[in-house]
Short mmCIF file of C-alpha atoms in Angstrom, two decimals:
data_model
loop_
_atom_site.label_atom_id
_atom_site.label_comp_id
_atom_site.label_asym_id
_atom_site.label_seq_id
_atom_site.Cartn_x
_atom_site.Cartn_y
_atom_site.Cartn_z
CA MET A 1 0.00 0.00 0.00
CA GLN A 2 1.35 3.43 -0.92
CA PHE A 3 0.50 7.05 0.00
CA HIS A 4 1.11 10.14 -2.10
CA GLU A 5 3.72 12.43 -0.54
CA GLU A 6 1.43 15.49 -0.90
CA SER A 7 -0.86 14.01 1.74
CA LEU A 8 1.49 12.00 3.94
CA GLY A 9 4.90 13.45 3.16
CA THR A 10 6.42 10.31 1.68
CA TYR A 11 6.12 7.95 -1.24
CA LYS A 12 7.71 4.97 0.53
CA ASP A 13 6.12 1.59 0.89
CA TYR A 14 3.86 1.63 3.96
CA THR A 15 5.33 -1.59 5.40
CA GLN A 16 8.87 -0.20 5.39
CA VAL A 17 8.40 3.01 7.44
CA ASP A 18 9.36 3.17 11.10
CA ARG A 19 6.76 2.53 13.79
CA LYS A 20 6.35 6.19 14.87
CA TYR A 21 5.75 7.41 11.34
CA LYS A 22 3.39 4.52 10.70
CA TYR A 23 1.20 5.55 13.64
CA THR A 24 1.19 9.14 12.41
CA LYS A 25 -0.06 8.06 9.01
CA ILE A 26 -2.72 5.81 10.52
CA LEU A 27 -4.01 8.66 12.71
CA ALA A 28 -4.09 11.05 9.77
CA PHE A 29 -5.93 8.50 7.67
CA CYS A 30 -8.51 7.88 10.42
CA LEU A 31 -9.18 11.58 10.85
CA PHE A 32 -9.54 11.96 7.10
CA ALA A 33 -11.93 9.02 6.95
CA ALA A 34 -14.00 10.35 9.86
CA ALA A 35 -14.28 13.73 8.22
CA ALA A 36 -15.38 12.07 5.00
CA VAL A 37 -18.04 10.09 6.86
CA LEU A 38 -19.35 12.95 8.98
CA PRO A 39 -18.36 16.40 7.73
CA LEU A 40 -19.21 19.08 10.28
CA SER A 41 -20.04 22.75 9.80
CA ALA A 42 -18.47 25.22 12.25
CA GLU A 43 -20.47 28.41 12.73
CA THR A 44 -20.74 31.36 15.15
CA TYR A 45 -23.69 33.08 16.82
CA VAL A 46 -23.08 36.59 18.17
CA LEU A 47 -24.90 38.46 20.92
CA GLY A 48 -24.14 42.16 21.26
CA GLY A 49 -21.58 43.94 19.08
CA LYS A 50 -23.01 45.52 15.97
CA LYS A 51 -26.06 43.28 16.33
CA GLY A 52 -27.07 44.77 19.70
CA TRP A 53 -28.53 43.05 22.76
CA ALA A 54 -32.07 42.27 21.63
CA ASP A 55 -31.44 38.60 22.51
CA VAL A 56 -30.97 39.50 26.19
CA ASN A 57 -34.35 39.67 27.92
CA VAL A 58 -33.38 39.37 31.60
CA ARG A 59 -31.37 42.19 33.17
CA ASN A 60 -31.07 42.31 36.95
CA GLY A 61 -28.93 45.21 38.07
CA ILE A 62 -27.70 45.62 34.49
CA THR A 63 -27.84 48.62 32.18
CA THR A 64 -26.29 49.61 28.88
CA GLY A 65 -23.12 51.59 28.39
CA LYS A 66 -20.51 52.34 25.76
CA GLY A 67 -18.37 49.32 25.03
CA ARG A 68 -15.40 48.61 22.84
CA PHE A 69 -15.31 49.84 19.25
CA GLY A 70 -18.20 52.18 20.01
CA TYR A 71 -20.77 49.38 20.36
CA GLU A 72 -23.36 49.21 23.13
CA SER A 73 -22.22 47.14 26.10
CA LEU A 74 -23.88 45.63 29.15
CA GLU A 75 -22.55 46.80 32.51
CA LEU A 76 -23.67 47.12 36.12
CA ASP A 77 -26.45 49.56 36.84
CA THR A 78 -25.59 52.23 39.34
CA ASN A 79 -26.73 51.93 42.94
CA GLN A 80 -29.64 54.36 42.82
CA ASN A 81 -32.94 54.84 44.56
CA LYS A 82 -36.01 52.99 43.35
CA ALA A 83 -39.61 54.03 43.88
CA ASP A 84 -41.73 51.69 46.02
CA GLU A 85 -45.09 51.79 47.78
CA SER A 86 -43.80 54.19 50.45
CA THR A 87 -42.32 56.65 47.93
CA ASP A 88 -44.14 59.96 47.75
CA LEU A 89 -41.71 61.59 45.29
CA LEU A 90 -38.53 60.56 43.50
CA LEU A 91 -36.55 62.81 41.18
CA ASP A 92 -33.43 60.90 40.14
CA PHE A 93 -32.60 63.08 37.09
CA GLU A 94 -31.48 60.04 35.09
CA ASP A 95 -33.47 60.95 31.99
CA SER A 96 -33.12 63.89 29.67
CA VAL A 97 -36.66 64.94 30.61
CA PHE A 98 -37.16 65.15 34.38
CA TYR A 99 -40.19 63.47 35.93
CA ASP A 100 -41.31 61.97 39.22
CA LYS A 101 -40.53 58.24 39.18
CA SER A 102 -43.30 57.57 41.71
CA GLY A 103 -45.88 59.07 39.35
CA ASN A 104 -47.43 61.19 42.14
CA TYR A 105 -46.24 64.65 41.10
CA GLU A 106 -46.30 66.61 37.89
CA ILE A 107 -43.67 69.18 37.02
CA VAL A 108 -45.35 72.55 36.54
CA SER A 109 -42.19 74.33 35.43
CA ASN A 110 -38.48 73.54 35.20
CA SER A 111 -35.41 75.78 34.90
CA MET A 112 -32.84 73.09 35.70
CA PHE A 113 -30.59 71.15 33.34
CA ARG A 114 -29.38 67.57 33.34
CA SER A 115 -25.72 67.02 34.21
CA SER A 116 -23.63 63.87 33.97
CA LYS A 117 -21.72 64.86 37.14
CA ALA A 118 -23.92 62.65 39.30
CA VAL A 119 -23.17 61.15 42.67
CA ARG A 120 -25.72 58.35 42.19
CA GLY A 121 -26.74 57.00 38.83
CA LYS A 122 -25.68 58.75 35.66
CA GLY A 123 -27.58 62.01 35.93
CA ALA A 124 -27.99 64.95 38.29
CA ALA A 125 -29.72 68.34 37.99
CA LEU A 126 -27.77 71.55 37.51
CA CYS A 127 -29.35 74.63 39.07
CA ARG A 128 -28.36 78.19 38.19
CA ASN A 129 -30.42 80.21 40.67
CA ARG A 130 -33.17 80.72 38.10
CA GLY A 131 -36.25 79.19 39.66
CA GLY A 132 -35.54 75.45 39.90
CA ILE A 133 -38.47 73.04 39.59
CA VAL A 134 -42.07 73.61 40.65
CA LEU A 135 -44.04 70.42 41.43
CA ARG A 136 -47.73 69.76 42.01
CA GLY A 137 -48.87 66.67 43.86
CA ASN A 138 -52.04 64.64 43.45
CA PRO A 139 -54.56 64.41 46.33
CA VAL A 140 -52.75 61.56 48.10
CA THR A 141 -49.30 63.16 48.25
CA PHE A 142 -47.40 64.82 51.07
CA PHE A 143 -47.95 68.30 49.62
CA GLY A 144 -51.16 67.56 47.74
CA ASN A 145 -53.93 67.53 50.34
CA GLU A 146 -54.89 68.66 53.81
CA SER A 147 -54.36 65.66 56.06
CA PRO A 148 -52.09 64.18 58.73
CA ALA A 149 -48.67 63.54 57.22
CA GLY A 150 -47.61 60.69 59.51
CA SER A 151 -43.94 59.77 59.55
CA PHE A 152 -41.89 61.15 56.68
CA LEU A 153 -38.36 61.23 55.36
CA ILE A 154 -36.80 63.71 52.94
CA ASP A 155 -33.36 62.91 51.56
CA PHE A 156 -31.20 64.30 48.76
CA TRP A 157 -27.65 65.00 47.64
CA ILE A 158 -26.29 68.48 46.95
CA CYS A 159 -23.04 69.82 45.55
CA PRO A 160 -23.37 73.62 45.78
CA ALA A 161 -21.29 75.95 43.69
CA THR A 162 -21.75 78.62 46.37
CA VAL A 163 -23.15 78.61 49.90
CA ASP A 164 -24.36 82.20 50.05
CA ASN A 165 -26.92 83.18 52.65
CA GLY A 166 -30.45 82.90 51.37
CA GLU A 167 -29.90 80.21 48.76
CA VAL A 168 -32.96 77.95 48.94
CA ILE A 169 -33.15 74.21 48.37
CA LEU A 170 -36.80 73.61 49.28
CA ASN A 171 -39.74 75.92 49.78
CA TRP A 172 -43.42 75.16 50.44
CA ARG A 173 -46.04 77.64 51.63
CA SER A 174 -49.67 76.92 52.42
CA SER A 175 -52.29 77.50 55.13
CA ARG A 176 -54.68 75.76 57.51
CA ILE A 177 -57.81 76.89 59.26
CA ILE A 178 -57.51 76.33 63.01
CA ARG A 179 -60.36 77.45 65.25
CA ASP A 180 -61.78 79.56 62.40
CA GLN A 181 -58.47 81.31 61.89
CA ILE A 182 -56.11 81.04 58.93
CA VAL A 183 -52.68 79.81 59.99
CA TYR A 184 -49.89 80.03 57.46
CA GLN A 185 -47.57 77.07 57.04
CA VAL A 186 -44.00 77.03 55.77
CA ILE A 187 -41.37 74.36 55.09
CA ASN A 188 -38.13 75.98 54.01
CA LEU A 189 -34.58 74.71 53.67
CA SER A 190 -31.88 77.27 52.94
CA PHE A 191 -28.24 78.22 53.54
CA TYR A 192 -27.22 80.35 56.47
CA GLN A 193 -23.60 81.06 57.38
CA ASN A 194 -22.26 78.12 55.35
CA LYS A 195 -24.68 75.76 57.07
CA ILE A 196 -28.22 74.49 56.50
CA MET A 197 -31.26 75.84 58.28
CA MET A 198 -34.55 73.93 58.02
CA VAL A 199 -37.73 75.67 59.17
CA PHE A 200 -41.09 74.03 59.94
CA SER A 201 -43.71 76.66 60.68
CA ASN A 202 -47.15 75.61 61.98
CA ILE A 203 -46.69 72.11 60.59
CA PHE A 204 -47.09 70.18 63.86
CA ASP A 205 -50.62 70.25 65.21
CA GLY A 206 -50.79 71.65 68.75
CA TYR A 207 -47.19 72.85 68.87
CA THR A 208 -47.31 76.55 69.84
CA GLU A 209 -43.86 77.31 71.20
CA ASN A 210 -41.87 79.90 69.24
CA ASN A 211 -45.07 80.78 67.38
CA GLY A 212 -45.31 77.21 66.11
CA GLU A 213 -41.90 77.33 64.42
CA ILE A 214 -39.27 74.58 64.71
CA ASP A 215 -35.76 75.17 63.37
CA LEU A 216 -33.23 72.46 62.54
CA ASN A 217 -29.74 73.91 62.15
CA THR A 218 -26.78 71.83 61.04
CA MET A 219 -23.42 72.10 62.76
CA LYS A 220 -21.31 70.99 59.82
CA SER A 221 -20.29 73.58 57.27
CA ILE A 222 -21.34 72.79 53.71
CA ILE A 223 -18.30 72.84 51.43
CA PRO A 224 -18.72 74.19 47.89
CA ASN A 225 -18.14 71.76 45.00
CA LYS A 226 -18.35 68.73 47.27
CA TRP A 227 -21.24 66.29 47.44
CA SER A 228 -23.04 65.84 50.76
CA TYR A 229 -25.97 63.62 51.69
CA HIS A 230 -28.89 65.12 53.63
CA VAL A 231 -31.72 63.38 55.49
CA ILE A 232 -34.60 65.03 57.33
CA GLU A 233 -36.73 62.53 59.20
CA PHE A 234 -39.83 62.70 61.40
CA LYS A 235 -40.88 59.62 63.40
CA GLU A 236 -44.50 59.97 64.48
CA GLU A 237 -44.15 57.17 67.04
CA THR A 238 -41.62 59.13 69.12
CA GLY A 239 -41.96 62.67 67.83
CA SER A 240 -38.28 62.85 66.93
CA LEU A 241 -37.36 65.28 64.17
CA GLU A 242 -33.79 64.78 62.94
CA TYR A 243 -31.37 66.26 60.46
CA ARG A 244 -28.42 64.16 59.33
CA VAL A 245 -25.59 65.09 57.00
CA ASP A 246 -23.46 62.32 55.54
CA GLY A 247 -25.01 59.92 58.01
CA GLU A 248 -24.06 61.95 61.08
CA LEU A 249 -26.70 63.42 63.36
CA GLU A 250 -26.54 67.22 63.17
CA CYS A 251 -29.69 68.18 65.03
CA ILE A 252 -32.58 66.44 66.80
CA LYS A 253 -35.71 67.83 68.41
CA TYR A 254 -38.67 66.05 69.95
CA VAL A 255 -41.99 67.51 68.83
CA THR A 256 -43.77 66.57 72.03
CA ASP A 257 -45.48 68.36 74.88
CA ASN A 258 -42.41 68.03 77.11
CA GLY A 259 -39.69 68.18 74.44
CA HIS A 260 -38.59 64.63 75.18
CA GLU A 261 -39.18 61.19 73.71
CA SER A 262 -41.57 60.31 76.53
CA GLY A 263 -43.98 63.17 75.79
CA THR A 264 -47.18 63.32 73.81
CA VAL A 265 -46.41 63.71 70.12
CA TYR A 266 -47.63 66.67 68.10
CA PRO A 267 -48.46 65.09 64.71
CA ALA A 268 -47.54 66.70 61.41
CA VAL A 269 -50.60 67.97 59.55
CA MET A 270 -50.35 69.48 56.09
CA GLY A 271 -52.68 72.27 55.05
CA ASN A 272 -54.23 73.17 51.72
CA ALA A 273 -52.72 71.61 48.62
CA ALA A 274 -50.01 73.87 47.23
CA ASP A 275 -47.16 73.59 44.77
CA PHE A 276 -43.68 73.29 46.21
CA GLU A 277 -40.41 74.55 44.83
CA LEU A 278 -37.18 72.60 44.58
CA CYS A 279 -34.01 74.73 44.33
CA PRO A 280 -35.84 77.99 43.54
CA ALA A 281 -32.75 80.02 44.51
CA TYR A 282 -29.79 77.66 44.41
CA THR A 283 -26.62 77.36 42.37
CA GLY A 284 -25.06 73.92 42.04
CA LEU A 285 -25.98 70.27 41.59
CA ILE A 286 -28.70 68.19 43.24
CA ASP A 287 -29.27 64.45 42.89
CA ASP A 288 -31.84 61.84 43.96
CA PHE A 289 -34.36 64.06 45.75
CA MET A 290 -36.83 61.80 47.52
CA ILE A 291 -39.78 62.03 49.91
CA ARG A 292 -40.99 58.89 51.65
CA ARG A 293 -44.08 58.44 53.82
CA THR A 294 -42.15 56.41 56.34
CA TYR A 295 -38.87 56.45 58.15
CA SER A 296 -35.87 54.15 57.91
CA ASP A 297 -32.59 53.47 59.62
CA ILE A 298 -29.91 55.65 58.06
CA PRO A 299 -26.40 54.20 57.72
CA VAL A 300 -23.94 55.87 60.09
CA GLU A 301 -20.65 54.17 59.16
CA PHE A 302 -19.50 56.75 56.66
CA SER A 303 -15.98 57.62 57.79
CA GLU A 304 -14.15 55.06 55.66
CA ARG A 305 -16.08 55.99 52.53
CA GLN A 306 -15.65 59.68 53.26
CA ASP A 307 -11.88 59.21 53.24
CA LYS A 308 -12.26 58.01 49.67
CA GLY A 309 -14.66 60.78 48.75
CA LEU A 310 -17.61 58.36 48.67
CA LEU A 311 -20.75 58.00 50.72
CA PHE A 312 -22.38 55.09 48.92
CA GLU A 313 -21.03 52.44 46.59
CA ARG A 314 -21.57 53.56 43.01
CA TYR A 315 -22.30 49.94 42.10
CA VAL A 316 -23.95 47.32 44.28
CA THR A 317 -21.13 45.04 45.45
CA SER A 318 -23.30 41.93 45.03
CA GLY A 319 -23.20 42.57 41.26
CA GLY A 320 -25.79 41.95 38.57
CA ARG A 321 -26.82 39.30 36.05
CA PHE A 322 -28.20 39.13 32.53
CA GLU A 323 -29.63 36.20 30.58
CA SER A 324 -30.44 35.69 26.93
CA ARG A 325 -33.71 34.30 25.69
CA PRO A 326 -33.56 30.63 24.60
CA LEU A 327 -31.71 30.74 21.28
CA MET A 328 -32.93 28.26 18.67
CA PHE A 329 -30.38 26.34 16.60
CA ARG A 330 -30.64 23.34 14.29
CA GLU A 331 -31.35 20.04 16.00
CA GLY A 332 -28.22 18.27 17.17
CA THR A 333 -26.12 21.46 17.42
CA ILE A 334 -22.97 21.14 19.50
CA VAL A 335 -21.66 24.25 21.29
CA ASP A 336 -17.87 24.16 21.22
CA SER A 337 -16.79 27.34 23.02
CA LEU A 338 -17.76 30.81 24.14
CA ARG A 339 -15.79 33.95 23.33
CA ALA A 340 -16.40 37.40 24.81
CA GLU A 341 -15.29 40.95 24.15
CA THR A 342 -15.03 42.51 27.61
CA ARG A 343 -13.54 45.28 29.65
CA ILE A 344 -12.59 44.09 33.14
CA PRO A 345 -10.96 46.72 35.38
CA PRO A 346 -8.80 45.56 38.32
CA GLN A 347 -10.72 43.68 41.04
CA THR A 348 -13.84 43.38 38.87
CA ASP A 349 -14.92 40.13 37.23
CA VAL A 350 -17.38 38.51 34.82
CA HIS A 351 -18.63 34.92 35.07
CA PHE A 352 -20.23 33.31 32.01
CA TYR A 353 -22.80 30.50 31.97
CA ILE A 354 -24.57 28.44 29.32
CA ARG A 355 -27.15 25.68 29.21
CA GLY A 356 -28.88 23.76 26.46
CA GLY A 357 -31.54 21.21 25.61
CA ASP A 358 -34.12 20.15 23.03
CA ASN A 359 -37.34 21.62 24.45
CA TYR A 360 -37.13 24.90 26.33
CA PHE A 361 -40.85 24.86 27.21
CA ASN A 362 -40.13 22.69 30.25
CA TRP A 363 -37.15 24.74 31.40
CA THR A 364 -37.18 26.30 34.85
CA GLU A 365 -34.87 28.71 36.60
CA ASP A 366 -32.57 25.85 37.58
CA TYR A 367 -33.30 23.23 34.92
CA PRO A 368 -31.38 22.47 32.77
CA GLU A 369 -28.41 23.20 34.99
CA TRP A 370 -26.35 26.26 34.16
CA ILE A 371 -22.75 25.40 33.30
CA GLN A 372 -20.08 27.95 34.14
CA VAL A 373 -17.64 28.30 31.25
CA ASN A 374 -14.39 30.15 30.71
CA PRO A 375 -14.05 32.19 27.52
CA ASP A 376 -11.99 30.56 24.76
CA GLU A 377 -11.96 27.16 26.49
CA LYS A 378 -13.56 24.08 24.94
CA ILE A 379 -17.03 23.17 26.22
CA ASP A 380 -17.61 19.42 26.50
CA GLY A 381 -20.87 17.55 26.13
CA LEU A 382 -23.27 20.40 25.42
CA SER A 383 -25.68 19.77 22.55
CA GLY A 384 -29.30 20.42 21.74
CA THR A 385 -31.68 22.64 19.81
CA TYR A 386 -31.98 25.54 22.27
CA PHE A 387 -29.26 27.32 24.23
CA GLN A 388 -29.27 30.09 26.80
CA VAL A 389 -26.36 32.31 27.79
CA ALA A 390 -25.96 34.23 31.06
CA ALA A 391 -23.32 36.37 32.73
CA GLU A 392 -22.75 37.71 36.23
CA LEU A 393 -20.90 41.01 36.59
CA PHE A 394 -19.08 42.00 39.78
CA PRO A 395 -17.65 45.43 40.69
CA ASP A 396 -14.51 46.02 42.71
CA GLY A 397 -14.71 45.83 46.49
CA ALA A 398 -15.31 49.56 46.89
CA GLY A 399 -18.15 49.50 44.37
CA THR A 400 -16.50 52.18 42.22
CA HIS A 401 -15.85 50.34 38.94
CA THR A 402 -17.89 48.01 36.74
CA PRO A 403 -16.86 45.47 34.12
CA SER A 404 -18.63 45.54 30.77
CA VAL A 405 -19.43 43.03 28.04
CA THR A 406 -19.45 44.29 24.45
CA SER A 407 -20.23 40.99 22.73
CA ILE A 408 -20.53 37.24 23.26
CA SER A 409 -19.79 34.76 20.48
CA LEU A 410 -20.92 31.13 20.57
CA ASP A 411 -18.85 28.85 18.37
CA TYR A 412 -20.90 25.80 17.47
CA THR A 413 -20.93 22.82 15.17
CA VAL A 414 -23.94 21.51 13.26
CA LEU A 415 -24.34 18.03 11.87
CA PRO A 416 -24.87 18.09 8.10
CA GLU A 417 -28.25 17.46 6.54
CA PRO A 418 -28.02 14.39 4.29
CA LEU A 419 -28.85 14.90 0.62
CA PRO A 420 -32.09 13.42 -0.76
CA PRO A 421 -32.23 10.51 -3.21
CA VAL A 422 -31.48 11.53 -6.77
CA LYS A 423 -33.83 9.01 -8.35
CA ILE A 424 -37.36 8.22 -7.18
CA SER A 425 -40.31 6.50 -8.82
CA ALA A 426 -43.90 5.66 -7.87
CA ASP A 427 -45.75 2.56 -9.09
CA LYS A 428 -49.49 2.33 -8.57
CA GLY A 429 -51.26 -0.74 -7.23
CA ASP A 430 -54.69 -1.73 -5.98
CA GLY A 431 -55.18 0.67 -3.08
CA SER A 432 -51.44 1.05 -2.83
CA VAL A 433 -48.38 2.81 -4.21
CA THR A 434 -44.85 1.42 -4.16
CA LEU A 435 -42.05 3.98 -3.99
CA THR A 436 -38.53 3.16 -5.08
CA TRP A 437 -35.54 5.46 -4.73
CA SER A 438 -31.76 5.45 -4.80
CA TYR A 439 -29.62 5.72 -1.71
CA SER A 440 -28.47 9.20 -0.74
CA ILE A 441 -25.04 9.89 -2.22
CA GLU A 442 -23.82 10.80 1.29
CA ASP A 443 -22.95 8.18 3.86
CA THR A 444 -24.44 10.37 6.60
CA ALA A 445 -27.99 9.16 5.89
CA GLY A 446 -29.39 6.76 8.46
CA GLY A 447 -32.85 6.30 6.92
CA TYR A 448 -35.65 7.97 4.97
CA PHE A 449 -38.92 9.75 5.60
CA ILE A 450 -41.77 9.43 3.08
CA TYR A 451 -44.00 12.47 2.66
CA TYR A 452 -47.36 12.12 0.91
CA GLY A 453 -50.59 14.02 0.30
CA ASN A 454 -53.34 14.76 -2.23
CA ARG A 455 -52.03 18.09 -3.50
CA PRO A 456 -48.68 18.97 -5.09
CA GLY A 457 -46.21 20.15 -2.46
CA GLU A 458 -48.68 19.59 0.41
CA TYR A 459 -47.78 16.40 2.24
CA LEU A 460 -50.56 16.13 4.80
CA GLY A 461 -51.64 12.57 4.03
CA ARG A 462 -53.35 10.46 6.68
CA ALA A 463 -54.90 7.64 4.65
CA ALA A 464 -52.08 5.07 4.51
CA VAL A 465 -52.23 2.10 6.84
CA GLU A 466 -48.50 2.64 7.51
CA GLY A 467 -49.17 5.99 9.15
CA HIS A 468 -49.58 9.73 8.71
CA SER A 469 -47.14 11.73 6.65
CA PRO A 470 -44.19 11.62 7.10
CA ILE A 471 -43.59 7.88 7.49
CA ASN A 472 -40.24 6.62 8.80
CA ALA A 473 -39.38 3.96 6.24
CA GLY A 474 -36.03 3.07 7.80
CA ASN A 475 -32.82 2.53 5.84
CA VAL A 476 -34.42 0.98 2.74
CA THR A 477 -34.85 2.02 -0.89
CA SER A 478 -38.34 0.68 -1.52
CA TYR A 479 -41.56 1.02 0.43
CA THR A 480 -45.24 0.30 -0.21
CA LEU A 481 -48.06 2.42 1.18
CA THR A 482 -51.39 0.60 1.46
CA GLY A 483 -54.96 1.57 2.33
CA LEU A 484 -55.02 4.30 -0.31
CA GLN A 485 -58.16 5.27 -2.22
CA ASN A 486 -58.33 3.95 -5.80
CA GLY A 487 -58.87 6.71 -8.32
CA THR A 488 -57.34 9.37 -6.04
CA ILE A 489 -54.06 10.92 -7.05
CA TYR A 490 -51.27 11.03 -4.45
CA TYR A 491 -48.03 13.03 -4.46
CA PHE A 492 -44.83 11.78 -2.84
CA ALA A 493 -41.36 12.98 -1.85
CA VAL A 494 -38.56 11.35 0.14
CA ALA A 495 -36.02 12.94 2.52
CA ALA A 496 -33.01 11.34 4.16
CA TYR A 497 -32.32 11.75 7.87
CA SER A 498 -29.01 11.68 9.72
CA LYS A 499 -27.63 8.46 11.09
CA ILE A 500 -26.51 10.45 14.17
CA ASP A 501 -29.88 12.03 14.94
CA SER A 502 -33.11 11.23 13.09
CA ARG A 503 -34.40 14.72 13.87
CA ILE A 504 -31.84 16.12 11.44
CA THR A 505 -33.68 15.79 8.15
CA GLY A 506 -32.37 16.84 4.77
CA PRO A 507 -34.24 18.48 1.87
CA LEU A 508 -36.96 16.71 -0.06
CA SER A 509 -36.39 14.78 -3.24
CA LYS A 510 -38.17 15.66 -6.45
CA GLU A 511 -41.90 15.04 -6.31
CA VAL A 512 -43.56 12.01 -7.95
CA TYR A 513 -47.21 10.99 -8.16
CA ALA A 514 -49.41 7.96 -8.72
CA ARG A 515 -53.15 7.15 -8.86
CA PRO A 516 -53.97 3.74 -7.31
CA ALA A 517 -56.34 1.51 -9.32
CA SER A 518 -57.60 -2.08 -9.25
CA ARG A 519 -55.98 -4.23 -11.92
#
């Protein structure tokens, strides 16, 4: 036996080569033979990149950003406030058009601009001492009706350009009728001597000291061009009224008959519905302004973050996750590897997962099992018709940086569809038709399906005793269908299916026809 040197590098007699070279030639021959028997098609499916992320339908803590090559990427969403059932108002300034995320207030007028210099999220509001935002609440809001206010919490971030006396962050003016007399109400928050002064006038029912006015004055000086976090909180259960800056208690007063926690509480009661102004006379930035009809424990361990110039993690340290929809491939597809275009700053990370199967309708959150895979490494034993891809993104320990994923590429292999028979004929019989065809010219065929029906190209037949169309004839080249109606014309076509997986069916042969008749 001899081999041409173009394929095996020698023209010597096979029996005379050394043992090592003989094994090399045998291996090469086996691989060549296997490829001839079962040629495979290597292909790639891409998520992201120029195609975009339409295939990703689950995003928990994930948003879009600018990835490599200018394409849209997926990255961690910023750690920002979310509206819930206790939220009265939320202005997060994330969108180009400002609106209340709780849906309770409408913006009557706006003189502020969006800025990307945010402390939380990607947007803040820039104020230039020109009127700010005027908001009007619906009848169930804090400022929208005359009713007891209950417990409440107001929090926001500011980064003032100046801290001049008289600059105003919040202003609300209204009135109540008490014992047939009009009593004017005021809630005002403004700068005074580089500090904050918060005034509640005639807000707390029954409180008459100092003409019904309660002042909360901060001790900490507000520094221009530096973000600070402010929380004003009233707890109706105890009557405590607090002001905190950067998590530290600046001022506390008990709105009770004895000025202590043990006294009878004077409840907050809002008067007639009136618009309120946010930053009507303020120059600087404001972010995440929120009113809640409750109170909450405010974090107090800020010193370490303050040393780094941070008060909250920009990104949630637990990370986020995205998942693709089930992606449909050809039956018998084998996923070989996953590649990803990423940006992973120091201490951040991305974990990739994939799972697959034949019928995604019975999939659950945990079934089939997700397989963690490393990019560019071979994936073993994963085949099916449907596949799902997921990724978990983790920020650095300080929550200041996020990784991003620009694209994910699945490299996969599909088994070839066997070619149909070249020759096919149909011979009529008494209530029967016998089909004869040639074998597929490819050795990948494991058998043949017979398609039949009463109209050309429509193979919806159900009359044959052997079964409904298509009929699995097995690996034969002749087959007789019985139980057909004499005098009725029938149309037939044959398709080969793969010897590896009978679900992988090739194209149909040419169509033939026959009309059964009694002889």
